[in-house]
Structures are given as C-alpha cells and as structure tokens.
Short mmCIF file of C-alpha atoms and ligand atoms in Angstrom, two decimals:
data_model
loop_
_atom_site.label_atom_id
_atom_site.label_comp_id
_atom_site.label_asym_id
_atom_site.label_seq_id
_atom_site.Cartn_x
_atom_site.Cartn_y
_atom_site.Cartn_z
CA MET I 1414 -48.85 105.09 -116.08
CA GLU I 1415 -51.52 103.14 -117.91
CA PHE I 1416 -54.73 102.56 -116.00
CA GLN I 1417 -57.39 102.54 -118.67
CA GLY I 1418 -58.92 99.09 -119.15
CA LYS I 1419 -56.76 97.61 -116.38
CA SER I 1420 -58.14 95.45 -113.58
CA PHE I 1421 -57.36 95.99 -109.89
CA LEU I 1422 -56.78 92.50 -108.50
CA ALA I 1423 -53.74 92.77 -106.21
CA GLU I 1424 -51.40 95.56 -105.15
CA LYS I 1425 -48.33 93.73 -106.42
CA ASP I 1426 -49.50 94.39 -110.00
CA PHE I 1427 -48.90 98.14 -109.51
CA THR I 1428 -45.85 100.35 -109.16
CA GLN I 1429 -45.18 102.80 -106.36
CA ALA I 1430 -46.07 105.69 -108.71
CA GLU I 1431 -49.35 104.04 -109.68
CA LEU I 1432 -50.46 103.30 -106.11
CA GLN I 1433 -49.42 106.79 -105.03
CA TYR I 1434 -51.40 108.22 -107.97
CA LEU I 1435 -54.53 106.37 -106.83
CA ILE I 1436 -54.09 107.73 -103.29
CA ASP I 1437 -53.67 111.28 -104.61
CA LEU I 1438 -56.62 110.92 -106.98
CA SER I 1439 -58.76 109.70 -104.05
CA GLN I 1440 -57.79 112.81 -102.09
CA HIS I 1441 -58.68 114.99 -105.07
CA LEU I 1442 -62.08 113.31 -105.59
CA LYS I 1443 -62.78 113.63 -101.85
CA LYS I 1444 -62.18 117.36 -102.13
CA LEU I 1445 -64.57 117.64 -105.10
CA LYS I 1446 -67.25 115.73 -103.17
CA LYS I 1447 -66.84 117.92 -100.07
CA GLN I 1448 -67.04 121.08 -102.19
CA GLY I 1449 -70.16 119.82 -103.97
CA ILE I 1450 -68.39 119.88 -107.36
CA VAL I 1451 -70.02 117.44 -109.79
CA HIS I 1452 -67.62 114.77 -111.08
CA ARG I 1453 -69.68 112.52 -113.33
CA TYR I 1454 -66.70 111.14 -115.23
CA LEU I 1455 -68.38 107.78 -115.87
CA GLU I 1456 -71.74 109.03 -117.19
CA GLY I 1457 -73.67 106.20 -118.86
CA LYS I 1458 -71.42 103.36 -117.62
CA ASN I 1459 -72.84 100.26 -115.92
CA ILE I 1460 -71.10 98.53 -113.02
CA ALA I 1461 -71.77 94.97 -111.75
CA LEU I 1462 -71.25 94.34 -108.03
CA LEU I 1463 -70.75 90.61 -107.34
CA PHE I 1464 -70.76 89.68 -103.67
CA GLU I 1465 -70.28 86.06 -102.58
CA LYS I 1466 -69.46 87.27 -99.07
CA THR I 1467 -71.27 89.91 -97.02
CA SER I 1468 -70.20 93.55 -96.91
CA THR I 1469 -71.24 96.93 -95.57
CA ARG I 1470 -68.42 99.32 -96.54
CA THR I 1471 -67.28 97.84 -99.84
CA ARG I 1472 -70.79 97.46 -101.20
CA ALA I 1473 -71.88 100.92 -100.01
CA ALA I 1474 -68.65 102.51 -101.28
CA PHE I 1475 -68.95 101.00 -104.78
CA THR I 1476 -72.62 101.96 -104.96
CA VAL I 1477 -72.22 105.59 -103.88
CA ALA I 1478 -68.98 106.04 -105.84
CA ALA I 1479 -70.63 104.74 -109.02
CA VAL I 1480 -73.66 107.01 -108.61
CA ASP I 1481 -71.45 110.06 -107.89
CA LEU I 1482 -69.50 109.28 -111.08
CA GLY I 1483 -72.73 109.10 -113.10
CA ALA I 1484 -72.57 105.30 -113.50
CA HIS I 1485 -75.26 102.76 -112.67
CA PRO I 1486 -74.35 100.10 -110.07
CA GLU I 1487 -76.16 96.75 -110.09
CA PHE I 1488 -75.84 94.48 -107.03
CA LEU I 1489 -75.65 90.75 -107.86
CA GLY I 1490 -75.55 88.75 -104.63
CA ALA I 1491 -74.39 85.15 -104.24
CA ASN I 1492 -77.95 83.83 -104.21
CA ASP I 1493 -79.13 85.99 -107.11
CA ILE I 1494 -76.99 84.69 -109.96
CA GLN I 1495 -75.90 81.37 -111.47
CA LEU I 1496 -72.14 81.86 -110.87
CA GLY I 1497 -70.56 78.70 -109.50
CA LYS I 1498 -73.85 76.81 -109.24
CA LYS I 1499 -75.09 76.52 -112.83
CA GLU I 1500 -72.53 78.58 -114.73
CA SER I 1501 -68.76 78.67 -114.85
CA VAL I 1502 -66.69 81.72 -113.99
CA GLU I 1503 -65.56 81.93 -117.62
CA ASP I 1504 -69.09 81.97 -119.06
CA THR I 1505 -70.33 84.38 -116.39
CA ALA I 1506 -67.42 86.71 -117.12
CA LYS I 1507 -68.16 86.70 -120.85
CA VAL I 1508 -71.84 87.50 -120.31
CA LEU I 1509 -71.34 90.20 -117.69
CA GLY I 1510 -68.45 91.70 -119.65
CA SER I 1511 -70.69 92.08 -122.69
CA MET I 1512 -73.21 94.13 -120.71
CA PHE I 1513 -71.27 95.92 -117.98
CA ASP I 1514 -68.33 98.32 -118.27
CA GLY I 1515 -66.72 97.15 -115.03
CA ILE I 1516 -67.17 94.33 -112.52
CA GLU I 1517 -66.47 94.22 -108.77
CA PHE I 1518 -66.07 90.79 -107.17
CA ARG I 1519 -65.89 89.79 -103.49
CA GLY I 1520 -65.46 86.14 -102.56
CA SER I 1521 -63.01 83.60 -101.18
CA SER I 1522 -61.01 82.73 -104.24
CA GLN I 1523 -58.33 84.92 -105.79
CA GLN I 1524 -58.39 82.52 -108.77
CA VAL I 1525 -62.04 83.41 -109.41
CA VAL I 1526 -61.42 87.15 -109.49
CA GLU I 1527 -58.43 86.56 -111.77
CA ALA I 1528 -60.47 84.32 -114.09
CA LEU I 1529 -63.21 86.94 -114.23
CA ALA I 1530 -60.63 89.52 -115.29
CA GLU I 1531 -59.17 87.17 -117.88
CA HIS I 1532 -62.49 86.50 -119.60
CA ALA I 1533 -64.65 89.60 -119.02
CA GLY I 1534 -62.82 91.98 -121.35
CA VAL I 1535 -63.61 94.86 -118.96
CA PRO I 1536 -61.88 96.01 -115.74
CA VAL I 1537 -62.48 93.77 -112.72
CA TRP I 1538 -61.92 95.11 -109.19
CA ASN I 1539 -61.13 92.81 -106.27
CA GLY I 1540 -63.48 93.74 -103.42
CA LEU I 1541 -61.74 91.19 -101.09
CA THR I 1542 -60.59 87.61 -101.44
CA ASP I 1543 -58.90 85.35 -98.90
CA GLU I 1544 -55.54 86.55 -100.27
CA TRP I 1545 -55.85 90.30 -100.82
CA HIS I 1546 -57.99 93.34 -100.04
CA PRO I 1547 -56.53 95.89 -102.47
CA THR I 1548 -59.31 98.51 -102.56
CA GLN I 1549 -59.02 98.69 -98.75
CA MET I 1550 -55.36 99.62 -99.12
CA ILE I 1551 -55.91 102.79 -101.12
CA ALA I 1552 -58.28 104.00 -98.38
CA ASP I 1553 -55.88 102.98 -95.59
CA TYR I 1554 -52.82 104.66 -97.05
CA LEU I 1555 -54.96 107.71 -97.94
CA THR I 1556 -55.94 107.93 -94.26
CA ILE I 1557 -52.25 107.72 -93.30
CA GLN I 1558 -51.35 110.40 -95.85
CA GLU I 1559 -54.11 112.67 -94.49
CA SER I 1560 -52.90 112.13 -90.92
CA PHE I 1561 -49.15 112.56 -91.49
CA GLY I 1562 -48.89 114.36 -94.84
CA LYS I 1563 -47.07 111.37 -96.36
CA VAL I 1564 -46.88 107.58 -96.40
CA LYS I 1565 -43.12 107.18 -96.88
CA GLY I 1566 -41.15 106.52 -93.71
CA ILE I 1567 -44.26 106.15 -91.54
CA ASN I 1568 -44.19 103.20 -89.08
CA LEU I 1569 -47.29 101.07 -89.59
CA VAL I 1570 -47.72 98.26 -87.06
CA TYR I 1571 -50.31 95.56 -87.66
CA CYS I 1572 -51.17 93.41 -84.63
CA GLY I 1573 -53.28 90.28 -85.00
CA ASP I 1574 -53.78 87.55 -87.59
CA GLY I 1575 -50.72 88.11 -89.77
CA ARG I 1576 -51.88 85.62 -92.39
CA ASN I 1577 -55.16 87.24 -93.37
CA ASN I 1578 -55.98 89.26 -96.48
CA VAL I 1579 -55.65 92.66 -94.79
CA ALA I 1580 -52.28 91.88 -93.17
CA ARG I 1581 -50.92 90.51 -96.46
CA SER I 1582 -52.12 93.55 -98.38
CA LEU I 1583 -50.78 96.03 -95.81
CA LEU I 1584 -47.36 94.38 -95.92
CA VAL I 1585 -46.99 94.37 -99.69
CA THR I 1586 -48.57 97.79 -100.25
CA GLY I 1587 -46.43 99.42 -97.56
CA ALA I 1588 -43.30 97.80 -98.95
CA ILE I 1589 -44.08 99.18 -102.42
CA LEU I 1590 -44.97 102.66 -101.11
CA GLY I 1591 -42.01 103.00 -98.74
CA THR I 1592 -44.02 102.71 -95.51
CA ASN I 1593 -42.26 100.73 -92.76
CA VAL I 1594 -44.54 97.78 -91.98
CA ARG I 1595 -44.27 95.55 -88.94
CA ILE I 1596 -46.45 92.48 -88.56
CA VAL I 1597 -46.77 91.64 -84.87
CA ALA I 1598 -48.35 88.23 -84.42
CA PRO I 1599 -47.75 84.85 -82.79
CA LYS I 1600 -45.38 82.72 -84.88
CA SER I 1601 -48.12 80.38 -86.10
CA LEU I 1602 -49.93 83.37 -87.58
CA HIS I 1603 -46.97 84.97 -89.34
CA PRO I 1604 -47.29 85.59 -93.08
CA ASP I 1605 -45.71 82.82 -95.17
CA GLU I 1606 -42.06 83.05 -96.15
CA ALA I 1607 -42.78 83.65 -99.83
CA LEU I 1608 -44.88 86.70 -99.01
CA ILE I 1609 -42.27 88.12 -96.64
CA ALA I 1610 -39.62 87.62 -99.36
CA LEU I 1611 -41.81 89.41 -101.91
CA ALA I 1612 -42.37 92.32 -99.52
CA GLN I 1613 -38.64 92.47 -98.79
CA GLU I 1614 -37.91 92.68 -102.51
CA TYR I 1615 -40.18 95.73 -102.81
CA ALA I 1616 -38.78 97.18 -99.61
CA ASN I 1617 -35.24 96.99 -101.02
CA GLN I 1618 -36.39 99.26 -103.85
CA SER I 1619 -38.53 101.68 -101.81
CA GLY I 1620 -36.38 101.91 -98.67
CA ALA I 1621 -39.19 100.59 -96.46
CA LYS I 1622 -38.22 98.59 -93.37
CA ILE I 1623 -40.08 95.31 -92.94
CA LEU I 1624 -40.30 93.40 -89.67
CA VAL I 1625 -42.27 90.30 -88.75
CA THR I 1626 -42.11 89.51 -85.04
CA ASP I 1627 -44.01 87.90 -82.19
CA ASN I 1628 -42.56 90.40 -79.72
CA VAL I 1629 -45.15 93.06 -78.87
CA ASP I 1630 -42.76 95.45 -77.06
CA GLU I 1631 -40.27 95.51 -79.91
CA GLY I 1632 -42.99 95.50 -82.57
CA VAL I 1633 -45.07 98.46 -81.41
CA LEU I 1634 -42.28 100.81 -80.22
CA HIS I 1635 -42.49 104.17 -82.07
CA ALA I 1636 -45.49 103.09 -84.12
CA ASP I 1637 -47.21 105.94 -85.96
CA VAL I 1638 -50.12 103.70 -86.90
CA LEU I 1639 -51.52 100.79 -84.89
CA TYR I 1640 -53.69 98.66 -87.14
CA THR I 1641 -55.72 95.58 -86.32
CA ASP I 1642 -58.38 93.42 -87.96
CA VAL I 1643 -60.76 90.72 -86.76
CA TRP I 1644 -59.10 87.63 -85.29
CA VAL I 1645 -61.37 85.39 -87.35
CA SER I 1646 -62.02 86.31 -90.97
CA MET I 1647 -65.11 85.53 -93.01
CA GLY I 1648 -65.29 81.82 -93.77
CA GLU I 1649 -63.28 80.61 -90.74
CA GLU I 1650 -65.85 81.15 -87.99
CA ASP I 1651 -64.98 77.78 -86.39
CA LYS I 1652 -61.62 79.20 -85.26
CA PHE I 1653 -62.72 81.57 -82.47
CA ALA I 1654 -61.43 79.45 -79.56
CA GLU I 1655 -57.90 78.93 -80.92
CA ARG I 1656 -57.57 82.53 -82.16
CA ILE I 1657 -58.67 84.03 -78.84
CA GLU I 1658 -56.03 82.00 -77.04
CA LEU I 1659 -53.32 82.94 -79.55
CA LEU I 1660 -54.19 86.58 -80.07
CA LEU I 1661 -55.26 87.95 -76.70
CA PRO I 1662 -51.67 89.18 -76.00
CA TYR I 1663 -51.88 91.09 -79.30
CA GLN I 1664 -55.10 92.96 -78.47
CA VAL I 1665 -54.86 96.71 -79.16
CA ASN I 1666 -55.55 98.26 -75.78
CA GLN I 1667 -54.44 101.32 -73.79
CA ALA I 1668 -51.33 99.53 -72.52
CA MET I 1669 -50.27 98.85 -76.10
CA ILE I 1670 -50.90 102.47 -77.08
CA GLU I 1671 -48.55 103.48 -74.26
CA LYS I 1672 -45.92 100.99 -75.41
CA THR I 1673 -45.67 102.85 -78.72
CA GLN I 1674 -44.24 105.84 -76.77
CA ASN I 1675 -45.91 108.02 -79.39
CA GLU I 1676 -48.69 110.35 -78.24
CA GLN I 1677 -49.60 111.03 -81.89
CA VAL I 1678 -50.12 107.36 -82.81
CA ILE I 1679 -53.35 106.72 -84.75
CA PHE I 1680 -55.49 103.60 -84.57
CA LEU I 1681 -56.86 102.04 -87.77
CA HIS I 1682 -59.16 99.08 -88.37
CA CYS I 1683 -60.69 98.05 -91.70
CA LEU I 1684 -63.93 97.21 -89.82
CA PRO I 1685 -66.20 95.56 -88.82
CA ALA I 1686 -64.66 95.37 -85.32
CA PHE I 1687 -65.38 93.41 -82.14
CA HIS I 1688 -64.91 96.12 -79.52
CA ASP I 1689 -68.06 95.50 -77.46
CA VAL I 1690 -70.95 93.02 -77.18
CA GLU I 1691 -73.36 94.92 -79.44
CA THR I 1692 -73.29 92.15 -82.08
CA ASN I 1693 -74.55 88.55 -82.22
CA TYR I 1694 -70.98 87.22 -82.42
CA GLY I 1695 -69.88 89.58 -79.65
CA GLN I 1696 -72.59 88.20 -77.35
CA GLU I 1697 -71.77 84.59 -78.22
CA ILE I 1698 -68.08 85.20 -77.50
CA GLN I 1699 -68.92 86.75 -74.15
CA GLU I 1700 -71.09 83.78 -73.19
CA LYS I 1701 -68.53 81.17 -74.32
CA PHE I 1702 -65.22 82.82 -73.43
CA GLY I 1703 -66.12 85.62 -70.99
CA LEU I 1704 -64.59 88.20 -73.31
CA SER I 1705 -66.42 91.45 -74.06
CA GLU I 1706 -63.87 92.87 -76.54
CA MET I 1707 -61.49 91.13 -78.89
CA GLU I 1708 -58.93 92.67 -81.26
CA VAL I 1709 -59.39 96.20 -79.85
CA THR I 1710 -60.78 97.48 -76.58
CA ASP I 1711 -63.77 99.79 -76.55
CA GLU I 1712 -61.59 102.39 -74.82
CA VAL I 1713 -59.14 102.58 -77.72
CA PHE I 1714 -61.86 102.26 -80.36
CA ARG I 1715 -63.76 105.23 -78.99
CA GLY I 1716 -60.67 107.10 -77.81
CA LYS I 1717 -58.70 110.01 -79.26
CA HIS I 1718 -56.35 107.89 -81.39
CA GLY I 1719 -59.12 106.24 -83.43
CA ARG I 1720 -59.35 107.17 -87.12
CA GLN I 1721 -61.32 104.09 -88.24
CA PHE I 1722 -64.43 105.97 -89.30
CA GLU I 1723 -62.46 108.46 -91.44
CA GLN I 1724 -60.78 105.37 -92.88
CA ALA I 1725 -64.20 103.81 -93.61
CA GLU I 1726 -65.38 106.98 -95.36
CA ASN I 1727 -62.19 106.91 -97.43
CA ARG I 1728 -63.27 103.55 -98.89
CA MET I 1729 -65.78 105.48 -100.98
CA HIS I 1730 -63.33 108.13 -102.23
CA SER I 1731 -60.66 105.56 -103.05
CA ILE I 1732 -62.98 103.11 -104.80
CA LYS I 1733 -64.19 106.09 -106.83
CA ALA I 1734 -60.58 106.82 -107.80
CA ILE I 1735 -59.97 103.18 -108.80
CA MET I 1736 -63.08 103.07 -110.98
CA ALA I 1737 -62.45 106.51 -112.52
CA ALA I 1738 -58.82 105.70 -113.34
CA THR I 1739 -59.48 102.28 -114.86
CA LEU I 1740 -62.63 103.24 -116.77
CA GLY I 1741 -61.98 106.87 -117.56
CA HIS I 1742 -59.11 109.15 -118.40
CA LEU I 1743 -55.93 109.85 -116.51
CA PHE I 1744 -56.58 112.85 -114.28
CA ILE I 1745 -53.81 114.87 -112.76
CA PRO I 1746 -55.00 115.29 -109.18
CA ASN I 1747 -54.38 118.61 -107.52
CA VAL I 1748 -54.13 117.59 -103.85
N1 CP H 376 -63.57 96.82 -94.57
C1 CP H 376 -64.48 96.17 -95.32
O1 CP H 376 -64.17 95.61 -96.39
O2 CP H 376 -65.74 96.20 -94.84
P1 CP H 376 -66.98 95.38 -95.40
O3 CP H 376 -66.70 93.93 -95.17
O4 CP H 376 -68.17 95.89 -94.63
O5 CP H 376 -67.11 95.67 -96.88
N1 NVA H 377 -59.96 89.92 -92.67
C1 NVA H 377 -61.35 90.30 -92.74
C2 NVA H 377 -61.51 91.60 -93.44
C3 NVA H 377 -62.92 92.13 -93.48
C4 NVA H 377 -63.02 93.42 -94.19
C5 NVA H 377 -62.15 89.20 -93.41
O1 NVA H 377 -61.70 88.67 -94.43
O2 NVA H 377 -63.23 88.86 -92.91
#
C-alpha cells in the first residue's frame, strides 16, 4: 500500500485493502483521541480548506483533525479567494501547493478537484463534489464496522436519490469492500448504467451483491443498514416539488424499518437531514407542500435505530486517518 503523497479524490482509485486500512486507521485514531493520547503526526504541516459549497461536518472535521495532528488548517471560502473568478484552477493549485502541504476541496465539479490534484504537487482531498463524497465513505463504513464488527457481507440499503454523490459513493465503496449494497429508488433516479457496471465489476471481485430496484419491499428486506440522504442536493434547490412527488414512497419511516424484518437494523444519514421543521427549508416545505418531514421521519431519526450522530463524529476520525496516511507515514493500526 502506498499512501504517501497520494490524493483522495474518489473511492474507485483505491483497493479493498487500502480502503479497509483507512477504516482501521480511523478506528485506531479514534481510540487514541478517546484515551487522550497525543497523536501529533503532522506537526508543522499546513492544510488549506477550500469550500465552494457550505459545510458543517466536513469543515469542522478537517479543522479539528488537523489541529489534533499538530497541523494548521486555513479556511478559504468561495468568496475569500480568486479561484474561478480571477484565477484558473491550475494557477491556484500551483500557488497553494507551494505553500500548503495538503489541500481539501469541496465544490460542484469533480474536474476541478482532479485538476487541483494534477497541478498542486501535494495531496488533495475531495470534501464532496456532485459525483463523489469519498471522505464520507470512510466514516460510514467505520460506523458499520463498529456496529457489526465487519463490513463484508453486511446488507446496506440506500433509499432516496440514487443518482447523488452519496449514493454513488456508497455503491462503489461497498462493492469494493464486499458490502452488499442495494439502491432503492424510483427508476428515474437510478444510478446510470456505467456506474452500476463499474460497481458490478468490483462486486465480482469482492463477492458483494449489488441490487438497484424501485421495489421498496424487495429492496429493504433483511437490511442491516438503512441509509438515506436529502432528496435535493446542494445546487439543485429548484427540484423540491418533483423530488417530493417521486421520493415520498421511499421515505425512511417506522413502516420501512418493520419491512426490513431486522430488529437490529441501524439507520444512517450523512446529514444534514430534513426530519422536522426546525430549519428554513423545512418550514418552506411545510408551507408549500404540507410536509413536516422528508427523507426520514422524526420518529426514526430520534429512535433506537439511529446512529447518524456517531456517524457524524466519525467524519473527524476518518478525515484524520486520510490526512495522516497521505501526508505522514504508514501506521499499522491496532484496532
Ligand atoms: N455530511 C456532510 O458532508 O456534511 P456537511 O455538508 O455539513 O459537511
Ligand atoms: N447529497 C448531499 C450530501 C450532503 C452532505 C448534497 O450533495 O447536498
């Protein structure tokens, strides 16, 4: 395994052993943090955090992880720097790469994060694009490993917009790791054929079973993990009406939990979630569509199956592992 100097742009660039290593390293670093054992493996390094889109977890996780590792994080928001407006991605990458030891980027375009990596000369980490959300995956599969002791052979069912970054990443990552992934979504929101074929290729090697279906009963039966994400991702806020109509039958609610026929099923959500009307969007949706919860009901969100806040905490431990592995040495985690 060779991590040093490597970027983390998409899960498909990594082998099963490498992704599993990052999950195990995250678990190890979590243990060190909980035990109060100092782990300043990146003392003196400087990290740039580029955010074209908003973020709570990813930004907080990179910031705290960098500080815990002894590195200095610098937040560079969309309105703070010249990128895209007065300066090309290539020139920005060259400048930032000459000053910083690693660069995180969140934005719409996968091409931008790839161009940054090509020209920066330092590791670049994808903090979410419209195509992939790879740092999220290490946290998600860590949460599954903590809950079930393993990721292989676990049935992960994603219900909702099957074309978005999180669904795409879950499918490919699970296929590589040997987790059985089912995408349960209306046909018009199924992942594209090329992506399903790619996942199937990985699944043939790992033994994972892949299913894409619009049938909720078939899709959720014997799920170990029920996962959902927002029905409308950042940048497509004009799509609420059509998504609500399409996705209401795919809402994660108590009836769906029962359809899994698995008392031990856990609920995951990358967050933020629309489970009540305590947000501006939530209130607008209630006024316009009479709906007080969207992709998950408040009952499930606050109920005994929910692991979404452990999952959110794991963003920090896993981002720490990704930075430590790509900027530091290869550790052998003792999980
Ligand atoms: N899950 C996630 O990426 O959250 P943020 O958008 O708050 O970073
Ligand atoms: N699919 C969501 C994920 C947010 C973490 C979005 O892109 O907005």
